[in-house]
Short mmCIF file of C-alpha atoms in Angstrom, two decimals:
data_model
loop_
_atom_site.label_atom_id
_atom_site.label_comp_id
_atom_site.label_asym_id
_atom_site.label_seq_id
_atom_site.Cartn_x
_atom_site.Cartn_y
_atom_site.Cartn_z
CA MET C 1229 18.81 12.29 -6.48
CA GLY C 1230 22.53 12.73 -7.39
CA GLU C 1231 22.60 10.62 -10.51
CA ARG C 1232 19.31 12.18 -11.75
CA ALA C 1233 17.71 14.91 -10.27
CA PRO C 1234 16.52 15.71 -6.71
CA LEU C 1235 12.79 15.67 -7.46
CA CYS C 1236 9.94 13.13 -6.76
CA VAL C 1237 7.00 13.39 -9.05
CA GLY C 1238 3.61 12.46 -8.16
CA ILE C 1239 1.30 10.39 -10.46
CA ASP C 1240 -1.95 11.52 -9.55
CA PRO C 1241 -4.96 10.88 -12.29
CA HIS C 1242 -7.26 13.51 -11.00
CA ALA C 1243 -10.49 13.19 -13.22
CA ALA C 1244 -9.75 16.94 -14.15
CA LEU C 1245 -6.23 16.08 -15.25
CA LEU C 1246 -7.56 13.34 -17.07
CA ALA C 1247 -9.74 15.49 -19.09
CA ASP C 1248 -7.16 17.99 -19.60
CA TRP C 1249 -5.06 15.34 -21.22
CA GLY C 1250 -8.12 14.29 -23.30
CA LEU C 1251 -8.21 10.90 -21.55
CA PRO C 1252 -11.08 8.88 -20.54
CA GLY C 1253 -12.03 8.46 -16.68
CA ASP C 1254 -11.67 4.70 -16.99
CA ALA C 1255 -8.56 2.22 -16.15
CA GLY C 1256 -7.31 2.55 -19.71
CA GLY C 1257 -6.96 6.51 -19.09
CA LEU C 1258 -5.38 5.76 -15.80
CA GLU C 1259 -2.94 3.52 -17.26
CA ARG C 1260 -2.10 5.83 -20.38
CA PHE C 1261 -1.77 8.73 -18.21
CA GLY C 1262 0.68 7.01 -15.67
CA ARG C 1263 2.85 5.35 -18.21
CA THR C 1264 3.06 8.65 -20.04
CA VAL C 1265 4.55 10.32 -16.84
CA VAL C 1266 6.91 7.26 -16.37
CA GLU C 1267 8.14 7.25 -20.09
CA SER C 1268 8.60 10.96 -20.11
CA LEU C 1269 10.41 11.23 -16.81
CA ALA C 1270 11.69 7.85 -15.58
CA ASP C 1271 15.32 8.84 -16.84
CA ARG C 1272 15.55 12.13 -15.27
CA VAL C 1273 13.71 12.27 -11.61
CA ALA C 1274 14.78 10.37 -8.93
CA ALA C 1275 11.20 8.83 -7.77
CA PHE C 1276 7.66 8.67 -8.59
CA LYS C 1277 4.86 8.79 -6.04
CA PRO C 1278 1.67 7.30 -7.52
CA GLN C 1279 -1.44 7.76 -5.19
CA VAL C 1280 -3.11 4.51 -4.98
CA ALA C 1281 -6.53 6.07 -4.35
CA PHE C 1282 -7.08 7.17 -7.88
CA PHE C 1283 -6.62 3.74 -9.02
CA GLU C 1284 -8.32 1.83 -6.47
CA ARG C 1285 -11.46 3.68 -7.21
CA LEU C 1286 -11.82 1.62 -10.36
CA GLY C 1287 -11.62 -1.64 -8.59
CA SER C 1288 -9.73 -4.55 -9.96
CA ARG C 1289 -9.08 -2.44 -13.53
CA GLY C 1290 -7.58 0.29 -11.82
CA LEU C 1291 -5.27 -1.72 -9.75
CA ALA C 1292 -4.27 -3.60 -12.87
CA ALA C 1293 -3.10 -0.15 -14.48
CA LEU C 1294 -1.25 0.53 -11.53
CA GLU C 1295 0.59 -2.69 -11.59
CA ARG C 1296 1.62 -1.65 -15.38
CA VAL C 1297 2.75 1.76 -14.33
CA LEU C 1298 4.75 0.43 -11.50
CA ALA C 1299 6.40 -2.19 -13.73
CA ASP C 1300 7.35 0.48 -16.23
CA ALA C 1301 8.95 2.58 -13.26
CA ARG C 1302 11.11 -0.25 -12.09
CA ALA C 1303 12.08 -1.33 -15.47
CA ALA C 1304 13.44 2.13 -16.09
CA GLY C 1305 15.24 2.21 -12.90
CA ALA C 1306 13.28 4.88 -11.01
CA LEU C 1307 12.37 4.55 -7.36
CA VAL C 1308 8.79 4.12 -6.57
CA ILE C 1309 7.27 5.55 -3.18
CA THR C 1310 3.76 4.27 -3.52
CA ASP C 1311 1.52 6.65 -1.54
CA ALA C 1312 -1.25 4.47 0.16
CA LYS C 1313 -0.79 5.68 3.58
CA ARG C 1314 -1.71 2.22 5.03
CA GLY C 1315 -1.95 1.90 9.00
CA ASP C 1316 -3.54 -0.87 10.92
CA ILE C 1317 -2.52 -3.52 13.70
CA GLY C 1318 -1.22 -7.21 13.39
CA SER C 1319 -1.89 -9.54 10.51
CA THR C 1320 -3.80 -6.71 8.86
CA MET C 1321 -0.80 -4.52 8.73
CA THR C 1322 1.26 -7.55 7.64
CA ALA C 1323 -0.98 -8.16 4.68
CA TYR C 1324 -0.87 -4.38 3.78
CA ALA C 1325 2.88 -4.52 3.80
CA GLU C 1326 2.92 -7.72 1.79
CA SER C 1327 0.89 -5.94 -0.89
CA PHE C 1328 3.72 -3.42 -1.46
CA LEU C 1329 7.03 -4.42 0.05
CA THR C 1330 7.49 -8.11 -1.19
CA PRO C 1331 9.81 -8.32 -4.27
CA ASP C 1332 7.11 -10.85 -6.18
CA ALA C 1333 4.09 -8.62 -5.31
CA PRO C 1334 2.25 -7.24 -8.40
CA LEU C 1335 2.30 -3.80 -6.65
CA SER C 1336 5.76 -4.12 -5.41
CA SER C 1337 7.49 -0.83 -4.45
CA ASP C 1338 10.90 0.59 -3.18
CA ALA C 1339 8.81 2.45 -0.07
CA LEU C 1340 5.34 2.86 1.14
CA THR C 1341 3.73 5.76 2.97
CA VAL C 1342 2.17 4.52 6.29
CA SER C 1343 0.23 5.99 9.16
CA PRO C 1344 1.42 5.53 12.54
CA TYR C 1345 -1.73 6.91 14.45
CA LEU C 1346 -2.64 3.46 15.68
CA GLY C 1347 0.38 3.68 17.59
CA PHE C 1348 3.95 3.62 16.10
CA GLY C 1349 4.32 0.12 17.43
CA SER C 1350 1.39 -0.96 15.13
CA LEU C 1351 3.86 -0.41 12.18
CA ALA C 1352 6.21 -3.16 13.20
CA PRO C 1353 4.99 -5.77 10.63
CA ALA C 1354 5.61 -3.16 7.79
CA VAL C 1355 8.97 -2.34 9.34
CA ASP C 1356 10.16 -5.86 9.80
CA LEU C 1357 9.10 -6.63 6.01
CA ALA C 1358 10.70 -3.50 4.77
CA GLU C 1359 13.95 -4.63 6.38
CA ARG C 1360 13.68 -7.98 5.29
CA HIS C 1361 13.55 -6.81 1.49
CA GLY C 1362 15.57 -3.81 1.44
CA ARG C 1363 12.33 -1.57 1.03
CA GLY C 1364 11.67 1.65 2.98
CA LEU C 1365 8.98 3.44 4.62
CA PHE C 1366 7.81 7.17 4.88
CA VAL C 1367 5.87 7.72 8.15
CA LEU C 1368 3.25 10.21 8.43
CA ALA C 1369 4.73 12.76 10.93
CA SER C 1370 3.81 16.38 10.30
CA THR C 1371 1.79 16.69 6.98
CA SER C 1372 0.87 19.39 4.79
CA ASN C 1373 -2.70 19.41 5.16
CA PRO C 1374 -4.19 22.02 7.57
CA GLU C 1375 -6.63 19.31 9.38
CA GLY C 1376 -3.43 17.29 10.44
CA ALA C 1377 -2.68 19.68 13.08
CA GLU C 1378 -5.64 18.49 15.23
CA VAL C 1379 -3.91 15.37 16.09
CA GLN C 1380 -0.24 15.83 14.88
CA HIS C 1381 0.31 19.09 17.08
CA ALA C 1382 -1.35 17.70 20.26
CA VAL C 1383 1.17 17.93 23.09
CA GLY C 1384 1.88 14.95 25.40
CA ALA C 1385 2.74 14.67 28.97
CA ASP C 1386 6.50 15.13 28.20
CA GLY C 1387 5.90 18.27 26.30
CA ARG C 1388 6.62 16.84 22.89
CA THR C 1389 3.95 17.09 19.92
CA VAL C 1390 2.62 13.88 18.62
CA ALA C 1391 4.53 14.90 15.34
CA GLU C 1392 7.74 15.23 17.36
CA THR C 1393 7.27 11.92 19.12
CA VAL C 1394 6.86 10.22 15.76
CA LEU C 1395 10.29 11.81 14.43
CA ASP C 1396 12.01 10.49 17.55
CA ARG C 1397 10.51 7.16 17.25
CA LEU C 1398 12.09 6.87 13.69
CA ALA C 1399 15.30 8.72 14.84
CA ALA C 1400 15.88 5.74 17.63
CA HIS C 1401 15.24 3.10 14.86
CA ASN C 1402 17.72 4.69 12.18
CA ALA C 1403 20.32 5.29 14.96
CA GLY C 1404 23.49 4.47 13.63
CA ALA C 1405 22.61 3.61 10.15
CA GLU C 1406 25.08 4.79 7.31
CA PRO C 1407 24.34 6.93 5.45
CA TRP C 1408 20.66 6.87 6.39
CA GLY C 1409 18.38 4.47 7.78
CA SER C 1410 15.47 3.13 5.66
CA LEU C 1411 12.46 4.60 7.60
CA GLY C 1412 11.62 8.28 6.54
CA ALA C 1413 9.14 10.73 7.56
CA VAL C 1414 6.53 12.72 5.59
CA VAL C 1415 7.02 16.27 6.44
CA GLY C 1416 4.85 18.71 4.63
CA ALA C 1417 6.85 21.78 2.70
CA THR C 1418 3.78 23.94 3.33
CA LEU C 1419 4.59 23.83 7.31
CA PRO C 1420 5.59 26.97 9.06
CA PRO C 1421 9.04 27.90 9.61
CA LEU C 1422 11.39 26.14 12.11
CA GLY C 1423 11.18 28.18 15.31
CA ASP C 1424 7.64 29.47 14.82
CA PRO C 1425 5.16 28.26 17.45
CA ALA C 1426 2.86 26.88 14.99
CA ALA C 1427 5.74 24.63 13.47
CA ALA C 1428 4.95 21.92 16.07
CA ILE C 1429 8.41 20.21 15.13
CA SER C 1430 11.94 21.27 16.09
CA GLU C 1431 15.01 21.22 14.13
CA ARG C 1432 16.60 18.98 16.54
CA ALA C 1433 14.06 16.28 15.93
CA LEU C 1434 14.15 16.67 12.08
CA THR C 1435 17.95 16.37 12.00
CA ALA C 1436 17.77 13.31 14.05
CA VAL C 1437 15.77 11.35 12.12
CA ASN C 1438 18.84 10.03 10.26
CA GLY C 1439 16.49 9.03 7.15
CA PRO C 1440 14.66 10.79 4.14
CA LEU C 1441 12.21 13.41 4.72
CA LEU C 1442 9.53 13.23 1.98
CA ALA C 1443 8.21 16.70 1.39
CA PRO C 1444 4.87 16.97 -0.36
CA GLY C 1445 3.12 20.53 -0.80
CA LEU C 1446 5.44 21.89 -3.82
CA GLY C 1447 3.50 23.64 -6.33
CA ALA C 1448 -0.22 23.54 -6.61
CA GLN C 1449 -0.31 23.42 -2.60
CA GLY C 1450 1.65 26.58 -2.39
CA ALA C 1451 5.05 25.88 -1.36
CA GLY C 1452 8.12 26.73 -3.72
CA ALA C 1453 11.89 25.39 -3.56
CA SER C 1454 12.64 28.63 -1.69
CA ASP C 1455 10.43 27.51 1.29
CA LEU C 1456 12.67 24.25 1.84
CA PRO C 1457 15.29 25.74 3.96
CA ARG C 1458 12.79 27.71 6.25
CA VAL C 1459 11.01 24.44 6.94
CA PHE C 1460 13.74 22.01 7.13
CA GLY C 1461 16.88 23.98 8.29
CA ALA C 1462 20.05 21.69 8.96
CA SER C 1463 18.07 18.68 7.38
CA LEU C 1464 17.75 20.06 4.13
CA ARG C 1465 19.79 17.26 2.41
CA GLN C 1466 17.73 14.68 3.70
CA VAL C 1467 14.67 16.13 1.93
CA VAL C 1468 12.93 14.49 -1.00
CA PRO C 1469 10.86 17.18 -2.52
CA THR C 1470 7.66 16.11 -4.25
CA VAL C 1471 5.61 17.88 -6.94
CA SER C 1472 2.69 16.58 -8.64
CA ARG C 1473 0.13 18.89 -10.46
CA ASP C 1474 2.53 21.51 -11.34
CA VAL C 1475 4.26 19.01 -13.59
CA LEU C 1476 1.45 16.95 -14.46
CA ARG C 1477 -0.75 19.58 -15.98
CA ALA C 1478 2.12 20.21 -18.46
CA GLY C 1479 1.11 17.00 -20.08
CA PRO C 1480 0.39 14.87 -22.09
CA ASP C 1481 3.20 16.11 -24.35
CA ALA C 1482 6.36 14.61 -23.29
CA ALA C 1483 8.66 17.46 -23.83
CA ALA C 1484 6.22 19.65 -21.77
CA LEU C 1485 6.42 17.40 -19.08
CA ARG C 1486 10.09 17.28 -19.06
CA ALA C 1487 10.37 21.04 -19.15
CA ALA C 1488 8.32 21.37 -16.16
CA ALA C 1489 10.09 18.61 -14.15
CA GLU C 1490 13.34 20.35 -15.27
CA ARG C 1491 12.50 23.65 -14.22
CA TRP C 1492 11.45 22.29 -10.61
CA ALA C 1493 14.44 20.36 -10.43
CA GLY C 1494 16.81 23.44 -11.26
CA GLU C 1495 15.07 25.37 -8.58
CA VAL C 1496 15.42 22.64 -5.97
CA ARG C 1497 19.08 21.92 -6.88
CA ALA C 1498 19.82 25.67 -6.79
CA VAL C 1499 18.64 25.49 -3.23
CA LEU C 1500 20.59 22.62 -2.15
CA ASP C 1501 23.73 23.95 -3.85
CA GLY C 1502 23.53 26.90 -1.61
CA ALA C 1503 23.01 24.69 1.56
CA THR C 1504 25.88 24.27 3.91
CA PRO C 1505 27.15 20.72 3.53
#
């Protein structure tokens, strides 16, 4: 983020975006879309976040397109956070983790989004594999979709919300890591401000994570860079802000894509520069 720009750009080939770009909705269109985003932005953003579902829907041809997009991103030196939200138990969780976190896997990525809602301990195979290969995980904690509150805001017997319990488990794992641990949290940029009773998480829990906080919700979902300090407080410098459609719809022109990404990066950088070190 320091060397390039403090921004993660999603690679989400929605059918409407493909049409706007003049691309077909087949595997070739997905590949052209993803590789154009990477080619245009890989030297100036910190990370990409491809959404696996848009590629999986076309079966093996779609996944082959994703493989080539990931290979381009890796070759260009950009980090890849693959958004697959995997969550299962035992050998199945191991297989999911092997798909994305082993160096020789066709879909090898720097980090993977995972769901802890079969119990945080169910993520152990992914945690172990990520640590073995120097990769990371972003664990769903308090997400940007309103439906998430049904589970994530539920309060346990100890008075903590489910979301805060997830953050505390991450904090325990990352304790003592320098500069950060490799387990991060997904915390939506559209959430209520810290201190609001609807926030369901505290500033204490966020700062204690001692890991990166992936923040979706910028742009089309309604959040702006100016919302980040209200949502993240003292943990602002841990935030990896993510924007997708607000950059992607500027394509397919490479210069327009770069201008959109640079505009967002500038807004985020201005907010970070105003934060207390």
